[in-house]
Rosetta silent file (secondary structure, phi, psi, omega in degrees, C-alpha in Angstrom):
SEQUENCE: MAWTTTGTLCCRLIRLPSTRCPPPSRARCSATSAAHSPDAVDMEYADLNLRPLYPIRGQHLRIRQHVNPLSSSFSEPTEPPEWKEVFEDPLLPLMVDIGCGSGRFLIWLAKNSDQRRNYLGLEIRQKLVERTQFWVNELGLRNVYFMFANATVSFEQIISSYPGPLSLVSILCPDPHFKKRHHKRRVLQPPLVDSITKNLCLGGRVLIQSDVLEVAADMRKRFDGYSDILAHVDRVDKDLHCDNEGWLLDNPMGIRTEREIHAELEGATIYRRMYQKIRDASH
SCORE:     score description
SCORE:     0.000 S_00000001
   1 L     0.000  140.128  177.371    0.134   -0.149    0.142 S_00000001
   2 L  -110.492  124.421  178.002    1.300    3.611   -0.782 S_00000001
   3 L  -109.658  152.359  176.691    0.301    6.168    1.544 S_00000001
   4 L  -108.605  165.248  176.522    0.733    9.692    1.441 S_00000001
   5 L  -112.488   -0.962  170.242    1.180   12.210    4.331 S_00000001
   6 L  -123.813  154.026 -172.086   -0.866   14.909    3.177 S_00000001
   7 L    60.812 -135.281 -177.525   -4.476   15.261    2.523 S_00000001
   8 L   -84.046  150.057  174.139   -6.532   11.779    2.585 S_00000001
   9 L   -81.915  131.100 -172.203   -4.175    8.840    2.573 S_00000001
  10 L  -100.099  157.592 -168.313   -4.198    6.516   -0.682 S_00000001
  11 L  -141.065  136.332  154.054   -3.870    2.921   -0.453 S_00000001
  12 L  -101.916  110.904 -171.500   -2.664    0.529   -3.161 S_00000001
  13 L  -118.569  167.352 -173.495   -3.777   -3.238   -2.623 S_00000001
  14 L  -105.796  138.063  162.768   -2.854   -6.414   -4.395 S_00000001
  15 L  -124.107  139.915  178.059   -5.675   -8.592   -5.032 S_00000001
  16 E   -68.295  144.119 -169.455   -6.075  -12.386   -5.118 S_00000001
  17 L   -75.627  155.983 -155.890   -7.982  -13.662   -7.727 S_00000001
  18 L   -77.113  148.717  169.376  -11.814  -13.964   -6.404 S_00000001
  19 L  -127.922   16.339  172.245  -13.011  -17.307   -4.715 S_00000001
  20 L   -57.753  108.371  179.385  -16.511  -16.042   -4.048 S_00000001
  21 L  -150.671  152.863 -174.523  -18.768  -18.974   -4.379 S_00000001
  22 L   -37.207  144.473 -179.505  -21.701  -20.656   -2.747 S_00000001
  23 L   -96.261  132.400 -178.517  -20.180  -22.193    0.650 S_00000001
  24 L   -66.290  163.722  169.899  -20.794  -25.982    0.552 S_00000001
  25 L   -61.503  111.021 -175.516  -21.688  -27.922    3.257 S_00000001
  26 L   -49.600    0.208  172.025  -19.064  -28.317    6.043 S_00000001
  27 L   -88.007  -15.270  167.800  -20.034  -31.989    6.292 S_00000001
  28 L   -78.858   -4.288 -172.224  -18.572  -32.544    2.980 S_00000001
  29 L   -75.912  142.500 -176.470  -15.096  -31.548    3.850 S_00000001
  30 L   -85.450  154.065 -179.918  -12.593  -34.345    3.355 S_00000001
  31 H   -46.971  -72.157 -168.852   -9.959  -35.774    5.862 S_00000001
  32 H   -40.130  -57.868 -178.311   -7.362  -35.557    2.777 S_00000001
  33 H   -57.149  -36.807  168.315   -7.969  -31.559    2.592 S_00000001
  34 H   -59.821  -38.814 -178.322   -7.463  -31.278    6.530 S_00000001
  35 H   -60.384  -39.646  159.822   -4.335  -33.519    6.161 S_00000001
  36 L   -57.243  -13.651 -168.408   -3.246  -30.996    3.571 S_00000001
  37 H   -73.720  -46.716 -172.698   -3.715  -27.977    5.086 S_00000001
  38 H   -62.878   -9.346 -178.535   -0.155  -27.514    6.880 S_00000001
  39 H   -86.230  -18.850  175.028    1.606  -28.294    3.593 S_00000001
  40 H   -67.534  -30.756 -173.256   -0.526  -25.596    1.970 S_00000001
  41 H   -77.309  -47.330 -168.059    0.456  -23.197    4.665 S_00000001
  42 H   -62.735  -30.812 -175.640    4.078  -24.115    4.201 S_00000001
  43 H   -82.833  -29.800  169.274    3.816  -23.741    0.580 S_00000001
  44 H   -69.164  -49.687 -179.015    1.961  -20.182    0.749 S_00000001
  45 L   -92.479   28.313 -175.924    4.855  -18.877    2.970 S_00000001
  46 H   -62.492  -35.685 -177.767    7.606  -20.851    1.413 S_00000001
  47 H   -76.432   -4.435  164.085    9.771  -17.889    0.671 S_00000001
  48 H   -71.882  -13.816 -174.999   10.202  -17.183    4.431 S_00000001
  49 L    27.936   71.254 -173.761   12.027  -20.397    4.756 S_00000001
  50 L   -84.103  -38.205 -175.336   10.661  -20.690    8.228 S_00000001
  51 H   -53.800  -23.715  171.747   10.844  -24.353    8.651 S_00000001
  52 H   -60.890  -27.488 -162.560   14.594  -24.502    9.615 S_00000001
  53 H   -86.787   -9.810 -171.015   13.759  -22.285   12.423 S_00000001
  54 L  -141.951  156.635  -23.138   11.126  -24.483   14.132 S_00000001
  55 L   -28.906  132.867  153.923   10.400  -26.261   16.527 S_00000001
  56 H   -47.193  110.777  170.977   12.264  -23.641   18.568 S_00000001
  57 H    70.711   43.531 -172.022   15.194  -25.170   20.233 S_00000001
  58 H    75.925  -14.426 -168.137   14.343  -28.664   19.520 S_00000001
  59 L   -94.972  152.373  178.362   10.975  -28.308   21.251 S_00000001
  60 L   -88.351  152.020 -178.379    7.496  -29.096   19.876 S_00000001
  61 L  -110.835  128.126  145.312    5.189  -25.743   20.695 S_00000001
  62 L   -77.765  110.002  165.549    1.997  -26.762   22.387 S_00000001
  63 L  -129.413  139.386 -167.348   -0.564  -23.983   21.923 S_00000001
  64 L   -74.494  145.662 -170.814   -3.799  -23.457   23.252 S_00000001
  65 L   -92.765  -32.392  178.058   -6.311  -23.080   20.436 S_00000001
  66 L  -125.001  122.003  167.149   -8.893  -20.928   22.884 S_00000001
  67 L  -133.941  134.928 -173.977   -8.334  -18.503   25.373 S_00000001
  68 L   -51.562   76.766 -175.004  -10.650  -16.759   27.694 S_00000001
  69 L   -56.686  -22.761  167.033   -9.671  -12.844   27.158 S_00000001
  70 L   -61.605   -3.719 -169.951  -11.969  -12.265   30.308 S_00000001
  71 L   -72.382  155.834  174.065   -9.469  -14.084   32.537 S_00000001
  72 H   -69.226  -30.071  179.654   -8.049  -11.658   35.246 S_00000001
  73 H   -49.441  -21.905 -168.736   -4.483  -12.757   33.689 S_00000001
  74 H  -129.864   44.167 -163.597   -5.356  -10.610   30.858 S_00000001
  75 L   -98.490  -27.356 -163.975   -7.419   -7.728   32.550 S_00000001
  76 L   -95.610  115.005  168.335   -4.349   -5.353   32.980 S_00000001
  77 L   -49.744  132.139  176.747   -3.516   -3.151   29.830 S_00000001
  78 L   -77.671  135.558 -176.694   -0.019   -3.919   28.294 S_00000001
  79 L   -80.604  140.888 -172.131    2.288   -1.112   28.316 S_00000001
  80 L   -79.745  166.400 -159.092    3.440   -0.059   25.082 S_00000001
  81 L   -79.944  166.634  174.794    7.148   -0.667   23.730 S_00000001
  82 L   -87.423  103.512 -161.059    9.836    1.706   23.440 S_00000001
  83 H   -64.703  -47.387 -162.266    8.849    2.517   19.476 S_00000001
  84 H   -63.538  -26.206 -174.584   12.697    3.665   18.541 S_00000001
  85 H   -82.891  -43.151 -167.900   13.841    0.258   20.176 S_00000001
  86 H   -93.338  -22.595  176.173   11.426   -2.129   17.942 S_00000001
  87 L  -125.783  158.938  175.843   11.265   -0.335   14.742 S_00000001
  88 L   -64.205  -51.167  175.307   14.160    1.179   12.552 S_00000001
  89 L  -125.189  100.233 -166.124   11.796    4.071   11.855 S_00000001
  90 L   -86.657   23.864 -178.265    8.791    4.599   14.244 S_00000001
  91 L  -105.951  -28.102  179.069    7.445    7.552   12.257 S_00000001
  92 L   -42.149  150.123  172.584    6.373    5.106    9.374 S_00000001
  93 L   -66.773  152.570 -156.910    2.691    4.537    8.914 S_00000001
  94 E  -123.019  141.751  174.244    1.874    1.483   11.129 S_00000001
  95 E  -105.963  127.693  168.167   -0.455   -1.965   10.194 S_00000001
  96 E  -118.043  134.042  158.275   -1.754   -3.640   13.473 S_00000001
  97 E  -118.997  120.194 -162.491   -2.962   -7.030   13.167 S_00000001
  98 E  -109.414  124.877  178.166   -5.153   -7.803   16.043 S_00000001
  99 L    78.397   59.072 -164.673   -5.123  -11.440   16.830 S_00000001
 100 L   -80.099    1.510 -174.195   -2.135  -12.235   14.811 S_00000001
 101 L    43.359 -118.719 -174.620   -1.743  -15.740   15.562 S_00000001
 102 L   -72.521  -28.915 -168.407    1.400  -17.569   14.273 S_00000001
 103 L    77.440   -8.468 -176.886    2.312  -14.411   12.734 S_00000001
 104 H   -54.792  -24.059  174.578    3.474  -15.605    9.511 S_00000001
 105 H   -73.913  -25.521 -178.160    1.281  -13.202    7.582 S_00000001
 106 H   -89.405  -20.071 -172.481    2.569  -10.076    9.131 S_00000001
 107 H   -70.340  -67.748  159.285    6.019  -11.563    8.714 S_00000001
 108 H   -20.693  -69.312 -161.982    5.165  -12.052    5.136 S_00000001
 109 H   -58.785  -53.652 -164.691    4.187   -8.638    4.504 S_00000001
 110 H   -73.677  -21.551  173.586    6.904   -6.796    6.146 S_00000001
 111 H   -81.721  -34.629  175.919    9.465   -8.850    4.186 S_00000001
 112 H   -75.715  -53.688 -170.411    7.784   -8.576    0.906 S_00000001
 113 L   -59.801  131.487  170.278    5.854   -5.478    0.599 S_00000001
 114 L   -81.675   13.029  172.030    7.578   -2.486   -1.308 S_00000001
 115 L   -99.307  151.044 -176.301    5.884   -0.071    0.808 S_00000001
 116 L   -86.643  109.139 -172.535    7.416    1.685    3.545 S_00000001
 117 L  -165.783  133.446  179.425    5.507    0.677    6.648 S_00000001
 118 E   -95.659  155.356  174.208    5.870   -0.796   10.128 S_00000001
 119 E  -132.240  127.733  169.896    3.652   -3.746   11.447 S_00000001
 120 E   -97.959  132.718 -179.910    2.607   -4.857   14.689 S_00000001
 121 E  -111.778  121.713  175.736    1.050   -8.025   15.696 S_00000001
 122 E  -101.253   97.023 -171.928   -1.296   -8.270   18.780 S_00000001
 123 E  -119.495  148.542  168.215   -1.531  -11.683   20.091 S_00000001
 124 L   -85.153  -14.320  178.165   -2.998  -13.157   23.247 S_00000001
 125 L   -99.490  119.086 -167.065   -1.201  -16.269   23.126 S_00000001
 126 H   -75.997  -39.879 -167.660    2.184  -15.787   24.826 S_00000001
 127 H   -75.493  -47.350 -177.942    4.192  -18.804   23.319 S_00000001
 128 H   -58.534  -44.120 -174.084    3.014  -17.637   19.760 S_00000001
 129 H   -69.103  -32.899  176.105    4.450  -14.271   20.379 S_00000001
 130 H   -70.579  -34.144 -176.066    7.909  -15.556   21.711 S_00000001
 131 H   -46.125  -62.559 -165.732    7.867  -18.136   18.685 S_00000001
 132 H   -65.987  -53.340 -174.920    7.160  -15.294   16.389 S_00000001
 133 H   -67.853  -25.278  177.561    9.461  -12.659   17.697 S_00000001
 134 H   -44.772  -77.988 -179.843   12.139  -15.411   17.597 S_00000001
 135 H   -35.343  -54.779  179.668   11.610  -15.656   13.797 S_00000001
 136 H   -49.262  -37.186 -176.290   11.775  -11.785   13.408 S_00000001
 137 H   -70.711  -47.593 -155.208   15.298  -11.652   15.178 S_00000001
 138 H   -79.613  -37.516 -173.324   16.588  -14.648   13.307 S_00000001
 139 L   -80.294  -12.535  168.482   15.221  -13.046    9.794 S_00000001
 140 L    72.044   65.637  171.431   16.984   -9.587   10.885 S_00000001
 141 L  -114.753  158.747  179.066   13.853   -7.565   10.437 S_00000001
 142 L  -120.845    1.515 -176.414   13.269   -4.045   11.642 S_00000001
 143 L  -124.355   27.948  176.874    9.887   -3.182   10.612 S_00000001
 144 E  -139.808  140.285  174.773    7.755   -5.815   12.372 S_00000001
 145 E  -142.625  145.166  170.532    7.105   -6.582   16.140 S_00000001
 146 E  -117.316  126.868  145.306    4.896   -8.840   18.061 S_00000001
 147 E  -102.278  148.174  169.776    3.419   -8.279   21.326 S_00000001
 148 E   -67.558   91.113 -176.694    1.737  -10.414   24.185 S_00000001
 149 L  -144.994  153.268  164.575   -1.340   -8.161   24.610 S_00000001
 150 L   -98.190   86.079  163.069   -5.335   -8.327   24.912 S_00000001
 151 H    -0.968  -69.051  178.034   -6.334   -6.269   22.231 S_00000001
 152 H   -49.345  -35.175 -173.779   -9.510   -5.430   23.790 S_00000001
 153 H  -115.791   -1.334 -175.940   -8.205   -3.736   26.816 S_00000001
 154 H  -113.669  -18.727 -168.716   -4.540   -2.832   25.396 S_00000001
 155 H   -67.812  -30.859  178.394   -5.075   -1.421   21.993 S_00000001
 156 H   -78.233  -52.594  166.533   -5.856    2.336   23.042 S_00000001
 157 H   -39.593  -43.977  178.141   -3.047    2.321   25.377 S_00000001
 158 H   -80.571  -39.644 -176.052   -0.551    1.209   22.942 S_00000001
 159 H   -84.027  -13.339 -178.739   -1.492    2.596   19.744 S_00000001
 160 L   -84.306    8.909  168.306   -2.211    5.950   20.991 S_00000001
 161 L   -94.673  -16.109 -175.683    1.503    6.235   21.945 S_00000001
 162 L   -55.964  158.099 -172.265    2.712    5.267   18.416 S_00000001
 163 L  -122.992   -5.262  166.425    4.481    8.537   17.155 S_00000001
 164 L  -109.408 -166.179  162.445    3.409    7.788   13.409 S_00000001
 165 L   -77.056  138.501 -172.453   -0.055    7.151   11.742 S_00000001
 166 E   -81.864  124.545 -176.558   -2.113    4.267   12.160 S_00000001
 167 E  -117.845  -26.092  174.448   -3.110    3.361    8.577 S_00000001
 168 E  -159.062  152.401  170.113   -4.632   -0.045    8.542 S_00000001
 169 E  -122.310  136.983 -179.388   -5.965   -2.542   11.046 S_00000001
 170 E  -133.346  127.180  172.350   -6.810   -5.999   10.364 S_00000001
 171 E  -119.349   91.078 -164.586   -9.162   -8.546   12.310 S_00000001
 172 E  -102.461  127.513  160.840   -8.577  -11.689   10.309 S_00000001
 173 L    33.593   53.677 -177.011  -10.687  -14.762   11.316 S_00000001
 174 L   -81.929  173.882 -171.741  -10.771  -14.061   15.030 S_00000001
 175 L   -49.149  123.403 -162.263  -11.715  -16.711   17.637 S_00000001
 176 L   -93.876   -1.378 -163.137  -15.723  -17.085   16.902 S_00000001
 177 L    -0.834  101.862 -174.313  -16.686  -18.163   20.425 S_00000001
 178 L   -68.829  -48.063  167.318  -19.857  -19.721   19.201 S_00000001
 179 L   -43.713  131.016  175.864  -21.696  -19.886   22.278 S_00000001
 180 H   -28.061  -61.382 -171.845  -24.132  -17.544   23.195 S_00000001
 181 H   -78.574  -13.504  175.963  -22.991  -16.752   26.534 S_00000001
 182 H  -104.306    4.243  162.770  -19.218  -16.397   25.288 S_00000001
 183 H   -40.639  -62.943 -175.529  -20.027  -13.550   22.575 S_00000001
 184 H   -34.615  -34.938 -177.046  -18.527  -11.344   25.359 S_00000001
 185 H   -88.676   14.074 -179.277  -15.189  -12.975   24.930 S_00000001
 186 L   -82.736  151.240 -169.944  -15.051  -12.125   21.007 S_00000001
 187 L   -75.966  -24.470 -151.585  -11.915   -9.500   20.573 S_00000001
 188 L  -114.904   70.791 -173.934  -13.940   -6.872   18.653 S_00000001
 189 L  -101.085  165.703 -165.308  -16.446   -5.175   21.590 S_00000001
 190 H   -49.194  -36.545 -160.864  -17.540   -1.707   21.458 S_00000001
 191 H   -72.471  -54.553 -178.559  -14.522    0.153   23.490 S_00000001
 192 H   -64.150  -32.788  159.264  -12.149   -1.306   20.629 S_00000001
 193 H   -42.514  -47.647  177.780  -14.241   -0.449   17.699 S_00000001
 194 H   -58.425  -33.971 -178.837  -14.198    3.225   19.208 S_00000001
 195 H   -72.934  -32.882 -176.864  -10.518    3.138   19.731 S_00000001
 196 H   -73.802  -46.533  168.481   -9.656    1.742   16.153 S_00000001
 197 H   -57.615  -51.957  159.864  -11.900    4.302   14.853 S_00000001
 198 H   -43.378  -63.207 -164.099  -10.408    7.271   16.659 S_00000001
 199 H   -91.728    8.354  176.641   -6.774    6.494   16.024 S_00000001
 200 E   -76.599  138.568 -177.747   -6.990    5.526   12.429 S_00000001
 201 E   -82.970  130.074 -168.178   -5.647    8.254   10.348 S_00000001
 202 E   -46.945  125.442  176.455   -7.711   10.098    7.534 S_00000001
 203 E    90.730   -3.956  177.098   -7.805    7.630    4.743 S_00000001
 204 E   -78.717  160.700  163.202   -6.552    4.689    6.735 S_00000001
 205 E  -130.488  168.227 -178.241   -8.376    1.535    6.896 S_00000001
 206 E  -124.438  132.695  177.169   -9.807   -1.482    8.701 S_00000001
 207 E  -122.325  135.337  176.561  -10.301   -4.919    6.957 S_00000001
 208 E  -130.416  151.525 -159.368  -12.327   -7.544    8.983 S_00000001
 209 E  -168.556  110.200 -179.074  -12.709  -10.936    7.917 S_00000001
 210 E  -138.916  158.471  178.457  -14.037  -14.413    8.795 S_00000001
 211 L  -102.145   28.849  160.997  -15.199  -17.845    7.349 S_00000001
 212 L  -112.912  114.656 -165.704  -18.270  -17.633    9.755 S_00000001
 213 H   -65.069  -22.085 -167.718  -20.796  -15.598    8.473 S_00000001
 214 H   -89.611  -17.423  172.301  -22.493  -14.848   11.726 S_00000001
 215 H   -70.634  -61.568 -178.210  -18.956  -13.511   13.279 S_00000001
 216 H   -48.014  -41.048  160.887  -18.340  -11.569   10.139 S_00000001
 217 H   -47.632  -54.294  167.604  -21.872  -10.181   10.456 S_00000001
 218 H   -55.603  -42.913  174.920  -21.339   -8.889   13.704 S_00000001
 219 H   -68.354  -43.093 -179.589  -18.202   -7.308   13.084 S_00000001
 220 H   -57.034  -44.955 -164.434  -19.690   -5.618    9.936 S_00000001
 221 H   -68.530  -38.732 -179.818  -22.826   -4.223   12.042 S_00000001
 222 H   -47.433  -60.319 -170.524  -20.145   -2.778   14.676 S_00000001
 223 H   -70.589  -29.984 -168.430  -18.302   -0.776   11.848 S_00000001
 224 H   -80.515  -11.136  165.509  -21.268   -0.138    9.865 S_00000001
 225 L   -73.119   -3.335 -169.382  -22.407    1.860   12.869 S_00000001
 226 L  -120.073   34.583 -176.694  -19.571    4.366   12.191 S_00000001
 227 L   -53.911  -36.788 -164.742  -21.283    5.512    8.483 S_00000001
 228 L   -80.667  -14.609 -176.645  -20.612    9.209    9.456 S_00000001
 229 L  -123.027  -31.125  176.112  -16.567    8.467    9.723 S_00000001
 230 E  -117.993  148.145 -178.239  -16.229    5.376    7.672 S_00000001
 231 E  -121.827  139.652  165.984  -16.950    4.166    4.035 S_00000001
 232 E   -68.771  142.483 -168.688  -16.753    0.798    2.804 S_00000001
 233 H   -55.590  -19.621  179.246  -14.014    0.801    0.122 S_00000001
 234 H   -95.309   22.329 -176.082  -16.031    0.433   -2.732 S_00000001
 235 H  -100.412  -35.462 -177.519  -17.480    3.537   -2.188 S_00000001
 236 H  -100.009  -21.523 -146.219  -13.939    5.083   -2.634 S_00000001
 237 L  -145.287   74.508 -170.262  -12.365    2.732   -4.515 S_00000001
 238 L   -49.649  -51.650  148.842  -14.011    1.472   -7.865 S_00000001
 239 L   -37.010  -12.380  168.532  -11.558   -1.174   -8.275 S_00000001
 240 L  -108.143  135.370 -176.221  -12.459   -3.044   -5.402 S_00000001
 241 L  -123.140  137.245  179.188  -15.872   -5.265   -5.813 S_00000001
 242 E  -121.062  162.841  179.714  -18.236   -6.569   -3.726 S_00000001
 243 L   -81.638  178.048 -172.973  -20.917   -9.195   -4.044 S_00000001
 244 L   -77.740   -4.632  168.077  -24.543   -8.383   -3.963 S_00000001
 245 L  -111.924   34.149  159.324  -24.789   -8.587    0.018 S_00000001
 246 L    60.936   49.403  153.193  -21.607   -6.359    0.121 S_00000001
 247 L  -103.885  141.676 -171.587  -18.885   -8.620    0.800 S_00000001
 248 E   -63.872  133.149  175.604  -15.461   -8.168   -0.826 S_00000001
 249 L   -84.349  -16.765  179.138  -15.063  -10.647   -3.583 S_00000001
 250 L  -123.578  164.036 -170.542  -11.227  -10.493   -3.413 S_00000001
 251 E   -87.155  123.325  174.261   -8.565  -10.964   -0.961 S_00000001
 252 L   -62.980  -20.330 -147.011   -6.826   -7.179   -0.582 S_00000001
 253 L  -107.315  -36.337 -166.283   -3.550   -8.281    1.057 S_00000001
 254 L    92.726   19.939 -173.426   -1.649  -10.315   -1.607 S_00000001
 255 L  -179.298  133.121  168.978   -1.275  -13.246    0.916 S_00000001
 256 L   -90.496  141.463  176.319   -3.775  -15.573    2.773 S_00000001
 257 L   -65.848  172.496 -173.867   -3.803  -15.856    6.404 S_00000001
 258 H  -102.180   -9.844  167.460   -3.270  -19.478    7.439 S_00000001
 259 H   -74.898  -40.313  167.186   -6.974  -19.783    8.990 S_00000001
 260 H   -54.611  -38.867  165.754   -7.915  -18.732    5.313 S_00000001
 261 H   -57.481  -51.469 -179.628   -6.005  -21.317    3.934 S_00000001
 262 H   -61.995  -60.722  178.654   -7.319  -24.073    6.205 S_00000001
 263 H   -60.710  -24.954 -178.110  -10.812  -22.800    5.572 S_00000001
 264 H   -95.067  -12.928  158.095  -10.884  -22.430    1.985 S_00000001
 265 H   -45.975  -50.135  176.081   -9.419  -26.081    1.951 S_00000001
 266 L   -80.586    2.164 -167.977  -12.495  -26.978    3.510 S_00000001
 267 L    68.504   19.040 -175.724  -14.847  -25.274    1.299 S_00000001
 268 L   -75.828  169.213 -171.428  -15.714  -22.613    3.269 S_00000001
 269 L  -104.169  145.756  158.791  -16.650  -19.027    2.077 S_00000001
 270 L  -129.344  128.331 -150.798  -14.576  -16.101    3.349 S_00000001
 271 E   -98.181  117.927 -165.897  -16.474  -13.291    4.379 S_00000001
 272 E  -137.225  151.073 -174.624  -14.509   -9.660    4.134 S_00000001
 273 E  -128.340  121.695  166.428  -15.333   -5.922    4.796 S_00000001
 274 E  -110.175  139.588  178.271  -12.846   -3.433    4.286 S_00000001
 275 E  -119.894  166.968  170.989  -13.651    0.312    5.684 S_00000001
 276 E  -134.995  129.202  173.098  -11.933    3.680    4.943 S_00000001
 277 E   -81.302  130.358 -161.312  -11.968    6.803    7.185 S_00000001
 278 L  -115.306  -30.371 -175.382  -13.401    9.526    5.443 S_00000001
 279 L  -147.979  158.197  171.521  -13.782   11.987    8.043 S_00000001
 280 L   -93.876  166.209 -174.087  -12.501   12.649   11.659 S_00000001
 281 L   -66.302  -26.264 -178.800  -15.067   12.418   14.340 S_00000001
 282 L   -58.467  -33.101 -178.418  -14.819   15.955   15.123 S_00000001
 283 L   -92.422    0.000    0.000  -16.377   17.067   11.778 S_00000001
């Protein structure tokens, strides 16, 4: 993406071919596809050459798939880092990936993008953060950093301290927490939506994505509620197209997340929305 520092920021997006199609029944997902998912992920991120780097120190990394963000362990906001220590140039536009998982997605962008930008991954599972930051250090990257943080309570404190503009926020296939009584555990709660919208620079964008329609619709509803500040990108960028229900047809990032790869192998549809900040709240 190319951003300017004057007026409305501009964004150039790399689009992958459209995969929009009617979602097949998940009951028809084959065991073969599931078995090939790790291989597909390795192929997608092959140029990172991470395989020789893991498992770290010869130990297999066991990761919990689900974490309760309401636990007292995650209730205190995480302090922001010393930005000049983690980024070579802390004044560059910043992309934040909330719930960054393994971090391969952001590492790929940091290594392969021709745009001058910093990348910050926020993840609530500490072991993943430790491994990902190990990879970053091994690769010698100075434009990407990962933090162990509960974004729901820490985003505002961390991002408001960043000296450069917040140009892009992504929330990609977050934990769906299917049970209704667990919906309060979902990462995208009203305070986080408020903070993202407030801190985003003029022309900055928010990308939401899920392979679970109900989760995608919930995130969409929250950002649609800021229509006086945010516009869906098909209104401001005629090269980005939506289906009849308003979901983006194409992946705008040029690389798929791991969950996206797994979901598409299982025959799932990916539901995406991207919003652009068109005015400040005070206007």
